[in-house]
């Protein structure tokens, strides 16, 4: 009976993926960099009550356009993930719970959201997240076609099928991978999670799935302290509070070398949180802006030298300076010919 039920669930998931509109053909004139103005959360100033810079995504793109690395018209606009899309991973019970503003307030860690009518919460808070989910899902298709893709958003790695938290409402990484399994005929995915926080959401979702290999490099002394999820990390690299750039990059070099020997992926999902930046109040690591650019370069080199499609997500980062650091890193990837943006950067 249980086996029948599992097969039934898998058939329904497959049907939902195949009938989704999130995968669509993108003109070759566009760059595989995904963003929508709808990503940015702005409502009565309540977004300022969380340390996350919810206008970061738009600022990254404005920097890239002003640097000349990107033409505004070449950016790919994703679709919003529908309820059916979200049900590919999430339970009906979890999605229904988001109809209570108090539940959303707990997940996004902004208590006043609980007092806002849910119709407004859906429009002003959940819609931007659903657009970013659409971006992460589409990024895998673009990466398969072009070799790389960057969603200037996403990376909600604390959310699993049944539980959100830590400003992560939807499990975009898990959704992206399930879509890739079915639509791209991929069966081996590596998650390289270099956000300062442990990626407990995708770890719970792929706990017993040998198709997914998780390399998670995180600060063990900060949120989420999810010891159960840590059991499901294939390759755990713990970096304690105060870790400096040189030690961090050395640990990363060693980790990538081990990961490359252990697993041969057909797709890399790179969760590139910038909360490792020196001075970040939540990440508590001491990595320089140049160190972050080097980190991203090393991960892209790891994938591109092996001809493995790579998806980059921007994930966490709790300082206003994060947007510029990410933009500078993307410029560096272009200068090192690890991505092709079609623009020529202006001299700084």
Tab-separated table of C-alpha atoms in Angstrom:
chain	number	residue	atom	x	y	z
A	1	UNK	CA	0.000	0.000	0.000
A	2	UNK	CA	2.823	2.374	0.993
A	3	UNK	CA	4.745	1.615	-2.213
A	4	UNK	CA	1.600	2.315	-4.291
A	5	UNK	CA	1.154	5.613	-2.475
A	6	UNK	CA	4.792	6.614	-3.105
A	7	UNK	CA	4.501	5.764	-6.812
A	8	UNK	CA	1.267	7.725	-6.926
A	9	UNK	CA	2.924	10.771	-5.333
A	10	UNK	CA	5.848	10.554	-7.763
A	11	UNK	CA	3.485	10.341	-10.763
A	12	UNK	CA	1.594	13.416	-9.526
A	13	UNK	CA	4.846	15.324	-8.968
A	14	UNK	CA	5.982	14.437	-12.494
A	15	UNK	CA	2.641	15.534	-13.962
A	16	UNK	CA	2.855	18.885	-12.140
A	17	UNK	CA	6.402	19.475	-13.395
A	18	UNK	CA	5.554	18.604	-16.997
A	19	UNK	CA	2.505	20.912	-16.997
A	20	UNK	CA	4.369	23.829	-15.369
A	21	UNK	CA	5.037	27.077	-17.245
A	22	UNK	CA	8.221	27.915	-15.265
A	23	UNK	CA	10.446	26.466	-18.007
A	24	UNK	CA	10.212	28.535	-21.172
A	25	UNK	CA	12.477	29.243	-24.125
A	26	UNK	CA	14.743	32.250	-23.691
A	27	UNK	CA	16.034	34.247	-26.660
A	28	UNK	CA	19.778	33.769	-27.370
A	29	UNK	CA	20.079	37.576	-27.197
A	30	UNK	CA	19.374	37.377	-23.460
A	31	UNK	CA	22.079	36.662	-20.873
A	32	UNK	CA	21.432	33.774	-18.435
A	33	UNK	CA	21.068	36.235	-15.589
A	34	UNK	CA	17.606	36.195	-14.045
A	35	UNK	CA	15.917	39.030	-12.176
A	36	UNK	CA	12.587	40.793	-11.843
A	37	UNK	CA	11.789	44.127	-10.228
A	38	UNK	CA	9.152	42.105	-8.341
A	39	UNK	CA	11.942	40.418	-6.312
A	40	UNK	CA	12.385	43.485	-4.116
A	41	UNK	CA	10.210	43.593	-1.007
A	42	UNK	CA	8.972	47.033	-0.028
A	43	UNK	CA	5.869	47.644	2.066
A	44	UNK	CA	5.287	50.454	4.574
A	45	UNK	CA	8.916	50.181	5.686
A	46	UNK	CA	8.327	46.844	7.484
A	47	UNK	CA	11.102	45.293	5.373
A	48	UNK	CA	13.535	47.448	7.361
A	49	UNK	CA	12.636	45.516	10.525
A	50	UNK	CA	14.696	42.516	9.346
A	51	UNK	CA	18.496	42.748	8.916
A	52	UNK	CA	18.208	41.278	5.388
A	53	UNK	CA	18.504	43.952	2.688
A	54	UNK	CA	15.362	43.207	0.688
A	55	UNK	CA	16.288	45.725	-2.015
A	56	UNK	CA	19.666	43.986	-2.541
A	57	UNK	CA	18.590	42.166	-5.697
A	58	UNK	CA	17.656	45.291	-7.654
A	59	UNK	CA	20.784	47.099	-6.511
A	60	UNK	CA	22.998	44.248	-7.803
A	61	UNK	CA	21.466	44.613	-11.283
A	62	UNK	CA	21.720	48.407	-11.244
A	63	UNK	CA	25.430	48.096	-10.393
A	64	UNK	CA	25.972	45.624	-13.259
A	65	UNK	CA	24.188	47.889	-15.746
A	66	UNK	CA	26.111	50.969	-14.543
A	67	UNK	CA	29.407	49.044	-14.831
A	68	UNK	CA	28.548	48.276	-18.476
A	69	UNK	CA	28.759	44.537	-17.850
A	70	UNK	CA	25.065	44.085	-18.585
A	71	UNK	CA	22.434	45.703	-20.792
A	72	UNK	CA	19.098	46.083	-19.009
A	73	UNK	CA	17.168	44.497	-21.884
A	74	UNK	CA	19.313	41.350	-21.774
A	75	UNK	CA	18.147	40.292	-18.283
A	76	UNK	CA	15.739	37.323	-18.143
A	77	UNK	CA	12.433	37.879	-16.304
A	78	UNK	CA	11.049	34.711	-14.661
A	79	UNK	CA	7.447	33.696	-14.072
A	80	UNK	CA	5.849	33.423	-10.645
A	81	UNK	CA	5.676	29.885	-9.209
A	82	UNK	CA	2.023	28.786	-9.073
A	83	UNK	CA	0.474	26.720	-6.277
A	84	UNK	CA	0.803	23.606	-8.467
A	85	UNK	CA	4.503	24.379	-8.977
A	86	UNK	CA	5.037	24.753	-5.231
A	87	UNK	CA	3.192	21.459	-4.567
A	88	UNK	CA	5.997	19.667	-6.441
A	89	UNK	CA	7.853	19.855	-3.113
A	90	UNK	CA	5.617	21.502	-0.509
A	91	UNK	CA	2.668	19.927	1.287
A	92	UNK	CA	-0.826	21.362	0.930
A	93	UNK	CA	-0.843	21.764	4.721
A	94	UNK	CA	2.279	23.950	4.677
A	95	UNK	CA	1.050	26.147	1.800
A	96	UNK	CA	-2.323	26.596	3.519
A	97	UNK	CA	-0.553	27.663	6.721
A	98	UNK	CA	0.806	30.686	4.798
A	99	UNK	CA	-2.762	32.003	4.640
A	100	UNK	CA	-2.210	33.044	8.255
A	101	UNK	CA	-0.186	36.267	8.478
A	102	UNK	CA	1.164	35.193	11.885
A	103	UNK	CA	2.769	32.115	10.284
A	104	UNK	CA	4.440	34.227	7.575
A	105	UNK	CA	5.604	36.685	10.262
A	106	UNK	CA	7.393	33.856	12.100
A	107	UNK	CA	9.090	32.603	8.913
A	108	UNK	CA	10.299	36.025	7.732
A	109	UNK	CA	11.153	37.011	11.329
A	110	UNK	CA	9.245	40.319	11.166
A	111	UNK	CA	6.578	40.194	13.948
A	112	UNK	CA	4.471	43.186	12.666
A	113	UNK	CA	3.657	41.152	9.506
A	114	UNK	CA	1.255	39.200	11.753
A	115	UNK	CA	-0.949	42.316	11.980
A	116	UNK	CA	-1.255	42.827	8.209
A	117	UNK	CA	-4.296	41.407	6.341
A	118	UNK	CA	-3.231	38.205	4.596
A	119	UNK	CA	-4.283	39.432	1.133
A	120	UNK	CA	-1.621	42.143	1.459
A	121	UNK	CA	0.933	39.665	2.831
A	122	UNK	CA	0.317	37.454	-0.213
A	123	UNK	CA	0.850	40.410	-2.568
A	124	UNK	CA	3.693	42.270	-0.860
A	125	UNK	CA	5.684	39.462	0.775
A	126	UNK	CA	4.858	36.072	-0.757
A	127	UNK	CA	4.572	37.175	-4.409
A	128	UNK	CA	8.220	38.422	-4.511
A	129	UNK	CA	9.367	35.081	-3.068
A	130	UNK	CA	7.322	33.139	-5.653
A	131	UNK	CA	8.936	35.150	-8.469
A	132	UNK	CA	12.375	34.274	-7.071
A	133	UNK	CA	11.394	30.585	-6.954
A	134	UNK	CA	10.476	30.850	-10.648
A	135	UNK	CA	13.929	32.343	-11.254
A	136	UNK	CA	15.769	29.537	-9.469
A	137	UNK	CA	13.800	26.834	-11.304
A	138	UNK	CA	14.385	28.454	-14.722
A	139	UNK	CA	18.096	28.919	-13.936
A	140	UNK	CA	18.728	25.154	-14.182
A	141	UNK	CA	17.282	25.033	-17.721
A	142	UNK	CA	19.384	28.030	-18.767
A	143	UNK	CA	22.521	26.567	-17.153
A	144	UNK	CA	22.024	23.303	-19.059
A	145	UNK	CA	21.727	25.265	-22.318
A	146	UNK	CA	24.416	27.918	-21.726
A	147	UNK	CA	26.765	26.327	-19.168
A	148	UNK	CA	25.869	28.763	-16.371
A	149	UNK	CA	23.041	30.849	-14.977
A	150	UNK	CA	22.719	33.311	-12.103
A	151	UNK	CA	19.449	33.997	-10.323
A	152	UNK	CA	19.992	37.407	-8.703
A	153	UNK	CA	17.903	36.150	-5.784
A	154	UNK	CA	16.765	32.808	-4.375
A	155	UNK	CA	18.836	30.482	-2.231
A	156	UNK	CA	16.146	30.000	0.447
A	157	UNK	CA	18.069	27.129	1.984
A	158	UNK	CA	16.333	27.034	5.403
A	159	UNK	CA	12.976	26.051	3.899
A	160	UNK	CA	12.021	22.402	3.436
A	161	UNK	CA	8.859	20.724	2.130
A	162	UNK	CA	6.963	21.128	5.405
A	163	UNK	CA	8.676	23.988	7.210
A	164	UNK	CA	9.886	27.517	6.512
A	165	UNK	CA	12.177	29.694	8.618
A	166	UNK	CA	15.063	32.143	8.602
A	167	UNK	CA	13.487	34.452	5.963
A	168	UNK	CA	12.977	31.408	3.679
A	169	UNK	CA	9.323	30.793	2.739
A	170	UNK	CA	9.670	28.410	-0.224
A	171	UNK	CA	12.205	25.643	-0.915
A	172	UNK	CA	13.495	26.986	-4.246
A	173	UNK	CA	16.617	24.776	-4.273
A	174	UNK	CA	14.609	21.568	-3.798
A	175	UNK	CA	12.083	22.678	-6.426
A	176	UNK	CA	14.855	23.522	-8.906
A	177	UNK	CA	16.407	20.064	-8.478
A	178	UNK	CA	13.118	18.154	-8.860
A	179	UNK	CA	12.320	20.092	-12.047
A	180	UNK	CA	15.819	19.278	-13.366
A	181	UNK	CA	15.369	15.562	-12.615
A	182	UNK	CA	12.229	15.421	-14.765
A	183	UNK	CA	12.663	18.143	-17.423
A	184	UNK	CA	16.419	17.979	-18.001
A	185	UNK	CA	16.843	14.229	-17.562
A	186	UNK	CA	19.488	14.844	-14.891
A	187	UNK	CA	20.118	12.302	-12.133
A	188	UNK	CA	23.156	13.665	-10.231
A	189	UNK	CA	23.146	17.105	-8.623
A	190	UNK	CA	25.715	18.678	-6.313
A	191	UNK	CA	24.689	21.452	-3.936
A	192	UNK	CA	27.638	23.657	-2.912
A	193	UNK	CA	26.240	25.734	-0.056
A	194	UNK	CA	28.678	28.448	1.009
A	195	UNK	CA	26.241	30.703	2.851
A	196	UNK	CA	27.469	31.238	6.443
A	197	UNK	CA	24.399	29.395	7.746
A	198	UNK	CA	23.783	25.653	7.446
A	199	UNK	CA	21.386	24.772	4.593
A	200	UNK	CA	19.055	22.670	6.718
A	201	UNK	CA	16.077	22.940	4.327
A	202	UNK	CA	17.539	21.150	1.307
A	203	UNK	CA	19.350	18.760	3.677
A	204	UNK	CA	16.003	17.560	5.087
A	205	UNK	CA	14.419	17.374	1.620
A	206	UNK	CA	17.194	15.185	0.154
A	207	UNK	CA	18.034	13.290	3.364
A	208	UNK	CA	17.924	9.846	1.755
A	209	UNK	CA	18.397	10.731	-1.910
A	210	UNK	CA	21.670	9.457	-3.361
A	211	UNK	CA	21.120	11.564	-6.496
A	212	UNK	CA	21.998	14.709	-4.507
A	213	UNK	CA	25.432	15.366	-2.972
A	214	UNK	CA	25.605	18.209	-0.450
A	215	UNK	CA	28.799	20.115	0.352
A	216	UNK	CA	27.917	22.572	3.112
A	217	UNK	CA	30.519	24.985	4.494
A	218	UNK	CA	28.950	26.851	7.416
A	219	UNK	CA	29.472	28.408	10.831
A	220	UNK	CA	28.329	25.719	13.326
A	221	UNK	CA	27.769	28.207	16.160
A	222	UNK	CA	24.944	30.222	14.571
A	223	UNK	CA	21.354	29.677	13.344
A	224	UNK	CA	19.801	27.192	12.542
A	225	UNK	CA	21.707	24.747	14.812
A	226	UNK	CA	19.795	21.913	13.104
A	227	UNK	CA	21.633	18.837	14.333
A	228	UNK	CA	19.256	16.374	12.663
A	229	UNK	CA	19.806	17.969	9.237
A	230	UNK	CA	23.586	17.873	9.774
A	231	UNK	CA	23.359	14.067	9.592
A	232	UNK	CA	22.330	14.412	5.941
A	233	UNK	CA	25.270	16.541	4.781
A	234	UNK	CA	27.555	14.459	2.549
A	235	UNK	CA	30.517	16.746	3.114
A	236	UNK	CA	30.512	18.994	6.154
A	237	UNK	CA	33.054	21.836	6.438
A	238	UNK	CA	32.653	23.820	9.641
A	239	UNK	CA	34.124	27.345	9.786
A	240	UNK	CA	33.971	28.928	13.210
A	241	UNK	CA	33.171	32.568	14.057
A	242	UNK	CA	36.115	34.840	13.300
A	243	UNK	CA	37.545	32.680	10.465
A	244	UNK	CA	39.724	34.833	8.178
A	245	UNK	CA	39.906	34.895	4.371
A	246	UNK	CA	43.101	32.863	3.877
A	247	UNK	CA	41.998	29.967	6.097
A	248	UNK	CA	38.514	30.019	4.557
A	249	UNK	CA	39.779	29.825	0.970
A	250	UNK	CA	42.228	27.063	1.861
A	251	UNK	CA	39.397	25.004	3.379
A	252	UNK	CA	37.319	25.644	0.265
A	253	UNK	CA	40.117	24.475	-2.060
A	254	UNK	CA	40.443	21.243	-0.087
A	255	UNK	CA	36.662	20.734	0.028
A	256	UNK	CA	36.207	21.187	-3.729
A	257	UNK	CA	39.025	18.760	-4.429
A	258	UNK	CA	37.399	16.110	-2.204
A	259	UNK	CA	33.920	16.759	-3.659
A	260	UNK	CA	35.251	16.394	-7.212
A	261	UNK	CA	36.710	12.985	-6.332
A	262	UNK	CA	33.644	11.707	-4.513
A	263	UNK	CA	30.841	12.729	-6.869
A	264	UNK	CA	30.421	13.411	-10.571
A	265	UNK	CA	27.440	15.774	-10.909
A	266	UNK	CA	25.501	16.737	-14.031
A	267	UNK	CA	24.438	20.027	-12.411
A	268	UNK	CA	25.884	22.215	-9.638
A	269	UNK	CA	23.622	24.429	-7.511
A	270	UNK	CA	25.848	27.038	-5.887
A	271	UNK	CA	24.313	28.846	-2.913
A	272	UNK	CA	26.557	31.909	-2.757
A	273	UNK	CA	25.494	33.760	0.400
A	274	UNK	CA	27.543	36.865	1.183
A	275	UNK	CA	26.890	36.696	4.929
A	276	UNK	CA	30.476	35.414	5.268
A	277	UNK	CA	31.571	39.031	4.658
A	278	UNK	CA	33.611	40.693	7.407
A	279	UNK	CA	31.320	42.664	9.697
A	280	UNK	CA	28.160	40.721	8.829
A	281	UNK	CA	26.225	40.655	12.123
A	282	UNK	CA	24.683	37.218	11.547
A	283	UNK	CA	27.393	35.258	9.693
A	284	UNK	CA	30.184	36.213	12.134
A	285	UNK	CA	32.961	35.316	9.698
A	286	UNK	CA	35.712	37.705	8.534
A	287	UNK	CA	35.987	37.211	4.774
A	288	UNK	CA	37.085	40.215	2.695
A	289	UNK	CA	35.165	41.395	-0.416
A	290	UNK	CA	38.135	40.186	-2.536
A	291	UNK	CA	37.896	36.834	-0.729
A	292	UNK	CA	34.244	36.495	-1.760
A	293	UNK	CA	35.129	37.197	-5.413
A	294	UNK	CA	37.861	34.527	-5.183
A	295	UNK	CA	35.432	32.081	-3.548
A	296	UNK	CA	32.918	32.509	-6.380
A	297	UNK	CA	35.689	32.217	-8.961
A	298	UNK	CA	36.910	28.935	-7.441
A	299	UNK	CA	33.406	27.399	-7.490
A	300	UNK	CA	32.737	28.515	-11.086
A	301	UNK	CA	36.146	27.207	-12.161
A	302	UNK	CA	35.403	23.866	-10.448
A	303	UNK	CA	32.200	23.455	-12.492
A	304	UNK	CA	33.190	25.064	-15.799
A	305	UNK	CA	36.512	23.186	-16.165
A	306	UNK	CA	34.524	19.942	-15.867
A	307	UNK	CA	31.802	21.247	-18.223
A	308	UNK	CA	29.184	20.927	-15.496
A	309	UNK	CA	26.296	23.420	-15.761
A	310	UNK	CA	26.251	25.726	-12.719
A	311	UNK	CA	23.412	27.715	-11.154
A	312	UNK	CA	24.362	30.513	-8.744
A	313	UNK	CA	21.909	31.883	-6.146
A	314	UNK	CA	22.674	34.966	-4.041
A	315	UNK	CA	21.088	33.754	-0.747
A	316	UNK	CA	21.947	35.503	2.566
A	317	UNK	CA	23.869	38.710	3.204
A	318	UNK	CA	22.921	41.195	5.885
A	319	UNK	CA	24.837	44.370	5.087
A	320	UNK	CA	24.083	47.116	2.562
A	321	UNK	CA	27.548	46.531	1.081
A	322	UNK	CA	26.558	42.989	-0.017
A	323	UNK	CA	24.990	44.148	-3.298
A	324	UNK	CA	28.203	45.845	-4.459
A	325	UNK	CA	30.310	42.825	-3.365
A	326	UNK	CA	28.088	40.484	-5.427
A	327	UNK	CA	28.163	42.802	-8.455
A	328	UNK	CA	31.975	43.077	-8.251
A	329	UNK	CA	32.224	39.285	-8.040
A	330	UNK	CA	30.056	38.858	-11.169
A	331	UNK	CA	32.314	41.361	-12.970
A	332	UNK	CA	35.313	39.263	-11.890
A	333	UNK	CA	33.678	36.073	-13.232
A	334	UNK	CA	33.197	37.858	-16.558
A	335	UNK	CA	36.769	39.188	-16.607
A	336	UNK	CA	38.064	35.653	-15.958
A	337	UNK	CA	35.911	34.371	-18.870
A	338	UNK	CA	33.975	32.060	-16.545
A	339	UNK	CA	30.712	33.682	-17.672
A	340	UNK	CA	29.811	35.629	-20.821
A	341	UNK	CA	27.543	38.647	-20.223
A	342	UNK	CA	27.851	40.302	-23.614
A	343	UNK	CA	28.936	43.615	-22.075
A	344	UNK	CA	32.342	45.219	-21.687
A	345	UNK	CA	32.992	46.473	-18.150
A	346	UNK	CA	33.868	50.148	-17.808
A	347	UNK	CA	37.133	50.789	-16.044
A	348	UNK	CA	36.522	51.422	-12.344
